[in-house]
PDB file of C-alpha atoms in Angstrom:
ATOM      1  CA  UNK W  10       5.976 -18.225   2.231  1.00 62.00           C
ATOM      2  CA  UNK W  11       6.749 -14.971   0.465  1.00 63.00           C
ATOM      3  CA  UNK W  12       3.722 -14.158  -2.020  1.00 91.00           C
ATOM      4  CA  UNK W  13       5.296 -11.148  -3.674  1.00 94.00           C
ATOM      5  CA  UNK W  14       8.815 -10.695  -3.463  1.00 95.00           C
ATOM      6  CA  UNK W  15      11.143  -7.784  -4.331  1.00 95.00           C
ATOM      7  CA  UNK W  16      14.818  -8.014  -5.142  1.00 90.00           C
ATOM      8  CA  UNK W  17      16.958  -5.988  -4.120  1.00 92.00           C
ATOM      9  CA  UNK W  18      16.038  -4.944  -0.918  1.00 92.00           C
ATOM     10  CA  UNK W  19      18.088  -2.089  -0.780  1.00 95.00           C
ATOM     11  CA  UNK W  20      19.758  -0.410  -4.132  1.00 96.00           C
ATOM     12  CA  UNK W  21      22.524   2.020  -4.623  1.00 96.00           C
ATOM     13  CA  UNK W  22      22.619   3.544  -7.985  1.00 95.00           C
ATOM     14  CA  UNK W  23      24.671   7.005  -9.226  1.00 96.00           C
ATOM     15  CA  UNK W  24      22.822   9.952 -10.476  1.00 96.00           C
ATOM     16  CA  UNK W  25      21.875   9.171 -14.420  1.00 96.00           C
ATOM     17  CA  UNK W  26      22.626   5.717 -14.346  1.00 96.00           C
ATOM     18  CA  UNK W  27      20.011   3.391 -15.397  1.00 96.00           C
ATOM     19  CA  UNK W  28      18.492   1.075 -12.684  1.00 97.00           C
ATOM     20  CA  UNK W  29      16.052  -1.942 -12.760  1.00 97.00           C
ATOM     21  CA  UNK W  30      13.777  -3.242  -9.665  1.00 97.00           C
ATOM     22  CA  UNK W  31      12.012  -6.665 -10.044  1.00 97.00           C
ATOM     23  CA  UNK W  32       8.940  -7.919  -8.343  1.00 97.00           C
ATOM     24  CA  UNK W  33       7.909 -11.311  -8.647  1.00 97.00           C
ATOM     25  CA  UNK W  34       4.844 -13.023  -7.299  1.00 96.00           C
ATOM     26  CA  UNK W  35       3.442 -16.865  -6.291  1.00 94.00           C
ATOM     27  CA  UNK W  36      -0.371 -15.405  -5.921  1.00 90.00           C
ATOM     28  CA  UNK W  37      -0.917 -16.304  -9.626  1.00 90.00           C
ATOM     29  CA  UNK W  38      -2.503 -11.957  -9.277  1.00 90.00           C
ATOM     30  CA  UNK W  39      -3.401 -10.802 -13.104  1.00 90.00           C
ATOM     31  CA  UNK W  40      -2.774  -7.173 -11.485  1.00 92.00           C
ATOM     32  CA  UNK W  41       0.666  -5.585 -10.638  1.00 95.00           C
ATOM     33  CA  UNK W  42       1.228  -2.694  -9.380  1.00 95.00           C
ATOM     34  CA  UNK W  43       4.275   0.074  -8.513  1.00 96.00           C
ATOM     35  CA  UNK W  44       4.631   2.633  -5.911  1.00 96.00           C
ATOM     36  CA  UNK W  45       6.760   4.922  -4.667  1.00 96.00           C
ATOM     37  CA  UNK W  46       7.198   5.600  -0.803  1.00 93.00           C
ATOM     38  CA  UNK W  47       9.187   8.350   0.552  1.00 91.00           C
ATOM     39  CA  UNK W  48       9.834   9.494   3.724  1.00 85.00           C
ATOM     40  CA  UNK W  49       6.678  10.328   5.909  1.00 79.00           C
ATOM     41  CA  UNK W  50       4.550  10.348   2.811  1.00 85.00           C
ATOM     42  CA  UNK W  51       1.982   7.801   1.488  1.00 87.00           C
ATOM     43  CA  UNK W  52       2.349   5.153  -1.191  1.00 91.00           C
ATOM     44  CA  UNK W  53       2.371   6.956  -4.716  1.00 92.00           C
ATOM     45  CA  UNK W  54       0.935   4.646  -7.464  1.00 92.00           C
ATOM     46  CA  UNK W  55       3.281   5.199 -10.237  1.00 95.00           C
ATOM     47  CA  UNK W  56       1.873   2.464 -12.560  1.00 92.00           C
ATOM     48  CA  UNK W  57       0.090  -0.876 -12.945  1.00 93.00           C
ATOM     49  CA  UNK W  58      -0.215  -3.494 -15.629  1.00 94.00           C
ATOM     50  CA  UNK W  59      -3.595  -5.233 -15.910  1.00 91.00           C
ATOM     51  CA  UNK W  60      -3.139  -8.412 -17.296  1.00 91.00           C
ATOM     52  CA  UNK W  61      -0.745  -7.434 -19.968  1.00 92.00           C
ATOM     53  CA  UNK W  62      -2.282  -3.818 -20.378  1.00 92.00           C
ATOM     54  CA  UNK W  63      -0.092  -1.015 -19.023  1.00 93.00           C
ATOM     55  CA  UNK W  64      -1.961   1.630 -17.092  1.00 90.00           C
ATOM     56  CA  UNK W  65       0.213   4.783 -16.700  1.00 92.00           C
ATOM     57  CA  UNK W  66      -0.344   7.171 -14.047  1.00 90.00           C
ATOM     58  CA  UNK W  67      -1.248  11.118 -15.396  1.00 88.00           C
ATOM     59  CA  UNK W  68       1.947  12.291 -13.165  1.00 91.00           C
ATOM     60  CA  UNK W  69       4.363   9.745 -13.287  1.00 95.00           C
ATOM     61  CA  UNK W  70       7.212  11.040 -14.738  1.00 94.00           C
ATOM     62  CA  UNK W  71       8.815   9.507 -18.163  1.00 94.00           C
ATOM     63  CA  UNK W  72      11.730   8.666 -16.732  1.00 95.00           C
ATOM     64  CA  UNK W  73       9.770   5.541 -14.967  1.00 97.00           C
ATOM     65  CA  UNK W  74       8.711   3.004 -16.926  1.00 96.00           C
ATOM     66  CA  UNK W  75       8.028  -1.207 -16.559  1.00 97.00           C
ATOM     67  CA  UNK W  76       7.752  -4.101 -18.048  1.00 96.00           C
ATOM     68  CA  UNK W  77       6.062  -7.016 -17.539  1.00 97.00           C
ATOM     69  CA  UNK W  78       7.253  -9.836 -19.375  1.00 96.00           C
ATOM     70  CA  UNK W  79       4.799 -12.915 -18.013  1.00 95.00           C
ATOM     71  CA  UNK W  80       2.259 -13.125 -15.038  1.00 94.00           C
ATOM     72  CA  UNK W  81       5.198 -13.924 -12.366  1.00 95.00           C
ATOM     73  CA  UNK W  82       7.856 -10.729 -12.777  1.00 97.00           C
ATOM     74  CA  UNK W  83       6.964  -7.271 -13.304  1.00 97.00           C
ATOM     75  CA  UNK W  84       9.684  -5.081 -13.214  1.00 97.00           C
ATOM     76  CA  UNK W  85      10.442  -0.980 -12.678  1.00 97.00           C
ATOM     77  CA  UNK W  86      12.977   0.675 -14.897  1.00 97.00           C
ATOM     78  CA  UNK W  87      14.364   4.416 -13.994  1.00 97.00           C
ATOM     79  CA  UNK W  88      16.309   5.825 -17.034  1.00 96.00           C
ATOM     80  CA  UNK W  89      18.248   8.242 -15.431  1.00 96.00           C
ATOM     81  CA  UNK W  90      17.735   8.756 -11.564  1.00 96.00           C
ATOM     82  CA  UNK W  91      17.627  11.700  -9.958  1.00 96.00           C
ATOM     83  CA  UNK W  92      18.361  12.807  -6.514  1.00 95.00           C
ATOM     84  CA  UNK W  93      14.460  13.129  -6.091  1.00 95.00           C
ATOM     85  CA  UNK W  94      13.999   9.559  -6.818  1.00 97.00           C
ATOM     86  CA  UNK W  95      15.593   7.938  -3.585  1.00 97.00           C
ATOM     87  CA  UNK W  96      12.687   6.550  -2.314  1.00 96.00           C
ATOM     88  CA  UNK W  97      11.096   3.392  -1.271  1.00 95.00           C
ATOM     89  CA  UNK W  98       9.813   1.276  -4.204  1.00 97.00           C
ATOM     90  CA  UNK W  99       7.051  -1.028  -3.304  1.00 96.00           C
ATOM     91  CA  UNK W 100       5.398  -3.932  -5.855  1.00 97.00           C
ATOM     92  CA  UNK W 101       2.030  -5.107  -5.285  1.00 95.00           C
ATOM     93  CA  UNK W 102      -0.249  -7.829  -7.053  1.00 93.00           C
ATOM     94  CA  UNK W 103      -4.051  -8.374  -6.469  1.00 90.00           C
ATOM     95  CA  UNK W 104      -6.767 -10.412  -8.198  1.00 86.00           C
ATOM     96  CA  UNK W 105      -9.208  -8.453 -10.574  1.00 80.00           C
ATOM     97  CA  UNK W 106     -12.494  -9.449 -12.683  1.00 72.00           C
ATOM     98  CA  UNK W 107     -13.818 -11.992 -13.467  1.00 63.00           C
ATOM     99  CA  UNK W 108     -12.772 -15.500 -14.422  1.00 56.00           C
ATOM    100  CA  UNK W 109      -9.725 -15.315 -12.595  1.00 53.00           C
ATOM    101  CA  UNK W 110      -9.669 -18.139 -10.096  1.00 54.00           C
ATOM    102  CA  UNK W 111      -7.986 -18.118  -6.721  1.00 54.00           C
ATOM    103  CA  UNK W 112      -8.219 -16.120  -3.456  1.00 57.00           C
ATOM    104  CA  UNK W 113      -9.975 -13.252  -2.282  1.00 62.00           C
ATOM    105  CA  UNK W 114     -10.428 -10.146  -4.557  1.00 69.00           C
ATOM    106  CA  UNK W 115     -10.036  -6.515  -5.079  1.00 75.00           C
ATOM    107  CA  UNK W 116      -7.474  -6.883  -1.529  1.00 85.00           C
ATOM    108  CA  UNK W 117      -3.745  -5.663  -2.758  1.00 89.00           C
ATOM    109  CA  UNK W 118      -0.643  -7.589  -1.015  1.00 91.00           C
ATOM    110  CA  UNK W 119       2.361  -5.680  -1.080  1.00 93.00           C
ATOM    111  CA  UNK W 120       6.302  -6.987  -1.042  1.00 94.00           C
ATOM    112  CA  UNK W 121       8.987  -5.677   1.210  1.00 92.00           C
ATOM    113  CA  UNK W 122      10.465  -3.019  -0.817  1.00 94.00           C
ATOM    114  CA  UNK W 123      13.169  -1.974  -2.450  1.00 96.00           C
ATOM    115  CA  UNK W 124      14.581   1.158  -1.124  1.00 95.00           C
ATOM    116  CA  UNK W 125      17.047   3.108  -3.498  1.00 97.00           C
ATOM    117  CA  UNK W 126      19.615   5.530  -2.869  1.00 96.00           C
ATOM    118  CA  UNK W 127      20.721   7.690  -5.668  1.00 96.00           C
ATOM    119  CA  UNK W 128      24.566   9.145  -4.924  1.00 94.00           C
TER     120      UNK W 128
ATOM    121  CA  UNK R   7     -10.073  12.286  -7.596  1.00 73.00           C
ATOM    122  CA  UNK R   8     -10.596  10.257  -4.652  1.00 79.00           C
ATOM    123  CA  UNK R   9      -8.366  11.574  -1.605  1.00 88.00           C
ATOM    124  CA  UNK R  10      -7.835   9.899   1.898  1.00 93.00           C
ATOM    125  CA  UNK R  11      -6.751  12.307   5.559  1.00 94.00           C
ATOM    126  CA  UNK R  12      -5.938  10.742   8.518  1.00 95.00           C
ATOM    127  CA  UNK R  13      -5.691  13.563  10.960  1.00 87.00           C
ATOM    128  CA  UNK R  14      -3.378  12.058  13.714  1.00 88.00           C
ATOM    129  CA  UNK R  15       0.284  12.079  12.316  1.00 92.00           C
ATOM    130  CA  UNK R  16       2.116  10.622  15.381  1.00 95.00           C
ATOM    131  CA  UNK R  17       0.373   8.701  18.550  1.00 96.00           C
ATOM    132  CA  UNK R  18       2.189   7.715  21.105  1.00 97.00           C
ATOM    133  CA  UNK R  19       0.039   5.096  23.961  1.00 97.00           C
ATOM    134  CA  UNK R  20       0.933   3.625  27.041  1.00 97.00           C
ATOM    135  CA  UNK R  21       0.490   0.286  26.672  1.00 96.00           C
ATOM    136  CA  UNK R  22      -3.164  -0.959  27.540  1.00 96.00           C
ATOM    137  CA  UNK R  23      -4.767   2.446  26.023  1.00 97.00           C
ATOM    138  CA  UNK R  24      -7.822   2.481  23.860  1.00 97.00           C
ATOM    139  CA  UNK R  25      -6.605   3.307  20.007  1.00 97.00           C
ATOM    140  CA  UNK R  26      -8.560   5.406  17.625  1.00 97.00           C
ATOM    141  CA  UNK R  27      -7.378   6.779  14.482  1.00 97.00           C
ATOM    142  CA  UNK R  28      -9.032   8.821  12.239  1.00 96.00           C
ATOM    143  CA  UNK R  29      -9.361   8.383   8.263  1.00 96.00           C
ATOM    144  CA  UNK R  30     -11.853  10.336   6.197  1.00 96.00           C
ATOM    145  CA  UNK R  31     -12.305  10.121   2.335  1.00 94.00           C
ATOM    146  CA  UNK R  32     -13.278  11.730  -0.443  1.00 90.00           C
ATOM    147  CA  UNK R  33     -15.002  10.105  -3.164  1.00 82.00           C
ATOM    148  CA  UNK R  34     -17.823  10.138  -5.184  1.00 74.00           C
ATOM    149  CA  UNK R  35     -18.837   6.577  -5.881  1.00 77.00           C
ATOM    150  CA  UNK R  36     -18.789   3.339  -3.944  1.00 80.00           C
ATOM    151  CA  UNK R  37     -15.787   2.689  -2.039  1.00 85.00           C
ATOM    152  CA  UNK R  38     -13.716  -0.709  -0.863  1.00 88.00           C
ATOM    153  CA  UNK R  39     -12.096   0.511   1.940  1.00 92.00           C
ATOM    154  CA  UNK R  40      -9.045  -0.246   3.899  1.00 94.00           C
ATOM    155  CA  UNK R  41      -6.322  -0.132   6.642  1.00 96.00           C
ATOM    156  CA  UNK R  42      -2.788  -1.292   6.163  1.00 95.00           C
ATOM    157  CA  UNK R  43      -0.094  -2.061   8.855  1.00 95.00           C
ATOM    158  CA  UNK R  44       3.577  -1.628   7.891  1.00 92.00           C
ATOM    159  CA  UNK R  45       5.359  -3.229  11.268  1.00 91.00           C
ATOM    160  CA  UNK R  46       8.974  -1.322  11.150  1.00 87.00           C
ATOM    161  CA  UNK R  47      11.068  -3.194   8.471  1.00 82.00           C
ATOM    162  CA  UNK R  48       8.278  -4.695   7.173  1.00 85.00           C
ATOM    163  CA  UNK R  49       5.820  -4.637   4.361  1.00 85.00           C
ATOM    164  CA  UNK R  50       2.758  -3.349   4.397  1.00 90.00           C
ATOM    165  CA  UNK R  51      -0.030  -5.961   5.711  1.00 91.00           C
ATOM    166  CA  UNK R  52      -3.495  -5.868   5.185  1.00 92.00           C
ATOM    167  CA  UNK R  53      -5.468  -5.204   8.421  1.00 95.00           C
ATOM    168  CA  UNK R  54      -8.841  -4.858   7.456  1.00 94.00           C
ATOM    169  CA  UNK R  55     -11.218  -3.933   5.522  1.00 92.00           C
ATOM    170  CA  UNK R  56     -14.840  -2.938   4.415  1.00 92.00           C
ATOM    171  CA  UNK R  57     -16.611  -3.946   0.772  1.00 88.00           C
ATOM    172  CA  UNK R  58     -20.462  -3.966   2.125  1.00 87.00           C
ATOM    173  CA  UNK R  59     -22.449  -5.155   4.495  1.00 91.00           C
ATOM    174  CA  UNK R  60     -22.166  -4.727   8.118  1.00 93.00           C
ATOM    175  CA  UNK R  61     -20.391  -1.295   8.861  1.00 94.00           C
ATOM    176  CA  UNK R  62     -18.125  -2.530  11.428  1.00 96.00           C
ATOM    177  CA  UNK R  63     -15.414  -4.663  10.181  1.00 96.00           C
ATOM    178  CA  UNK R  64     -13.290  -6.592  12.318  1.00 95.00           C
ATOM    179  CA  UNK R  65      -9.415  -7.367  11.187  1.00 93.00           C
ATOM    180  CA  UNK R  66      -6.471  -9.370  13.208  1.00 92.00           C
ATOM    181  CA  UNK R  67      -4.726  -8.485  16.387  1.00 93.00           C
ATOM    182  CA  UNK R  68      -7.654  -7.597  18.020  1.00 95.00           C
ATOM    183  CA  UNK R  69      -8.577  -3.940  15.746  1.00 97.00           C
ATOM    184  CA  UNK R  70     -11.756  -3.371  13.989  1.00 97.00           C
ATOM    185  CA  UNK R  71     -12.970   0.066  12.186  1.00 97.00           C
ATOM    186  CA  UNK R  72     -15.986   1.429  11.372  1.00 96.00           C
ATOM    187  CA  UNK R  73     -17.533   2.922   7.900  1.00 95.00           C
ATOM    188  CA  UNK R  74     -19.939   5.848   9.000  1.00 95.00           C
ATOM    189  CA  UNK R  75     -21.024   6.956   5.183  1.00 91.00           C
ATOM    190  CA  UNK R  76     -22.746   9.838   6.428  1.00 92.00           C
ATOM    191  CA  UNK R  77     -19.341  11.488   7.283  1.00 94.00           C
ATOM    192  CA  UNK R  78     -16.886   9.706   4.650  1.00 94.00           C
ATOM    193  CA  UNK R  79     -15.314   8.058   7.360  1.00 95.00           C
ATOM    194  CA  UNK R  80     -13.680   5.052   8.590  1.00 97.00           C
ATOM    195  CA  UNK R  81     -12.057   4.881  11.690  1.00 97.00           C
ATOM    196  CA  UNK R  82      -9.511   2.819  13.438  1.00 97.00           C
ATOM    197  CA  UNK R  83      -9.956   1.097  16.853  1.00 97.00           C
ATOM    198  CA  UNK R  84      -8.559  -0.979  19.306  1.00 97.00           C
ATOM    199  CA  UNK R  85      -9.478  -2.078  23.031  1.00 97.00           C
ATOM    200  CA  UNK R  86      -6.316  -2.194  24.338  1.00 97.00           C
ATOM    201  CA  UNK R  87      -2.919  -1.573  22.819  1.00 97.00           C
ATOM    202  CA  UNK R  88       0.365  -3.584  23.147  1.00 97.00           C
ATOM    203  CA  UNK R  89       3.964  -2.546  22.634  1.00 96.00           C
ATOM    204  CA  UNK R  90       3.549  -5.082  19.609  1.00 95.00           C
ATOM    205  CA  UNK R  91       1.426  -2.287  18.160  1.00 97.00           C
ATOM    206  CA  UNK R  92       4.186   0.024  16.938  1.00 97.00           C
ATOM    207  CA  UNK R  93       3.919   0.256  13.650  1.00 96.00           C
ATOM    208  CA  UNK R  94       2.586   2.895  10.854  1.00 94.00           C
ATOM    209  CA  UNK R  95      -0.996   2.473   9.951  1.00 97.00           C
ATOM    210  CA  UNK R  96      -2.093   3.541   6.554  1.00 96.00           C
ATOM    211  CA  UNK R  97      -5.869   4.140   5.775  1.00 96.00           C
ATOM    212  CA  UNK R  98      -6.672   3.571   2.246  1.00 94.00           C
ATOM    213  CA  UNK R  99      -9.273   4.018  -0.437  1.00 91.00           C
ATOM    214  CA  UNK R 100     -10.515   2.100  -3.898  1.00 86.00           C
ATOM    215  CA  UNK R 101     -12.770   2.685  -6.453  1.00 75.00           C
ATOM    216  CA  UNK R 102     -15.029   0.611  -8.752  1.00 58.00           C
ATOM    217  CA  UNK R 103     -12.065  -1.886  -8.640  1.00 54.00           C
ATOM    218  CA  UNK R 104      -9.010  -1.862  -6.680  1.00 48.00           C
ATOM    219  CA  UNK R 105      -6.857  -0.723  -9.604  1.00 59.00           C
ATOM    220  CA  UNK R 106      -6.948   2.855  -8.003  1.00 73.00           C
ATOM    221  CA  UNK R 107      -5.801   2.861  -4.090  1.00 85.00           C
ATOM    222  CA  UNK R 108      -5.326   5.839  -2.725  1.00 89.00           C
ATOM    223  CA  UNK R 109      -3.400   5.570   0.526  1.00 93.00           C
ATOM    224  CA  UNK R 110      -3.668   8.535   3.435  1.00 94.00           C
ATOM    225  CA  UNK R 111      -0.134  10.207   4.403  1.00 92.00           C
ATOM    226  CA  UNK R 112      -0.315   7.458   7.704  1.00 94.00           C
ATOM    227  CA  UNK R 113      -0.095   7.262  11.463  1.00 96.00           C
ATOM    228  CA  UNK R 114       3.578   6.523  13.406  1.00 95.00           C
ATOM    229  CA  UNK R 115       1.921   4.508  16.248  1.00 97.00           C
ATOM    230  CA  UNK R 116       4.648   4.167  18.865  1.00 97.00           C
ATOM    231  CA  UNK R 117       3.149   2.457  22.388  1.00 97.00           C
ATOM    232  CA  UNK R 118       5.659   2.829  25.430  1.00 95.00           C
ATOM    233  CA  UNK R 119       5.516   0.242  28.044  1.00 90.00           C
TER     234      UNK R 119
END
């Protein structure tokens, strides 16, 4: 029954070394989007892709960047992590606009997660 | 920029309590608004939420909220909590389309028994 689903749940990576999240989703959603959770803080939109447009946010650093290489998977790519970067990672799709058929609009549904640890 | 508070960081309830949690927003156009549910090891759920139309929205388990435009808010209730109710509840805020949500920094609701 998952709708939007995040592997891995949980990721260890070393400080600098490249590291790749993936969401994929059954919702059929022309949106995706990325946040970052940490502790005790609200969900940070890093990014989203509309469709196939990429829609960066102003302070999201350059070191975070995705791809999103059909509807289904949209993934999260962190160049070089830092310690500041352990976080939870959380994908999210949602249906925008018009002519896109199927389910209710405008409402985002979020995976489980991926929460990464940077040693 | 559109901006979300929720003034009540940590609530702790005996079970049976009446809930209410604050959100207000900032924003200067029309809003979709919203309250998410993140049950511990979870993801975040949708709970409710408002688009138009009749101010007070009901969502599951029993919450509803309402939007009072006047003072940018949009307020979380409950009845009567149960234990099942521990969970962090996030208020959140859209735009013109839902592109841009802008979450509030969230509630720990922990009910004791």
């Amino acid at each position: 029954d998952a709708m939007v689903i995040q592997n891995p749940r949980y990721q260890v990576t070393q400080f600098g070394k490249p590291v790749t999240l993936s969401c994929s989703q059954t919702l059929n959603h022309n949106v995706m989007y990325w946040y970052q959770q940490k502790s005790s803080q609200a969900p940070k939109l890093l990014f989203h892709y509309y469709d196939k447009d990429f829609n960066n946010e102003a302070d999201t650093p350059d070191n975070f960047q995705s791809r999103r290489p059909n509807t289904s998977f949209c993934f999260l790519d962190i160049r070089s992590p830092g310690l500041g970067d352990a976080a939870m990672y959380l994908c999210a799709t949602s249906r925008e606009g018009s002519g896109v058929l199927g389910g209710p609009k405008n409402i985002q549904y979020f995976g489980a997660g991926t929460r990464l640890s940077v040693l | 920029a559109q901006s979300v508070s929720q003034h009540n960081h940590h609530v702790i309830l005996s079970e049976a309590a009446s809930l209410e949690l604050g959100c207000n927003y900032s924003y200067g156009g029309t809003v979709n608004l919203f309250w998410y549910v993140q049950y511990p090891g979870q993801h975040l759920q949708l709970l409710l939420k408002y688009f138009s139309g009749d101010p007070l929205v009901k969502g599951i388990k029993g919450f509803e909220a309402e939007f009072i435009k006047s003072k940018f808010s949009f307020n979380l209730r409950k009845p009567s909590v149960q234990w099942s109710d521990t969970a962090e509840y996030f208020c959140a805020v859209s735009g013109g389309t839902a592109s841009k949500l802008t979450f509030g920094t969230g509630t720990r609701l922990q009910v004791t028994l």
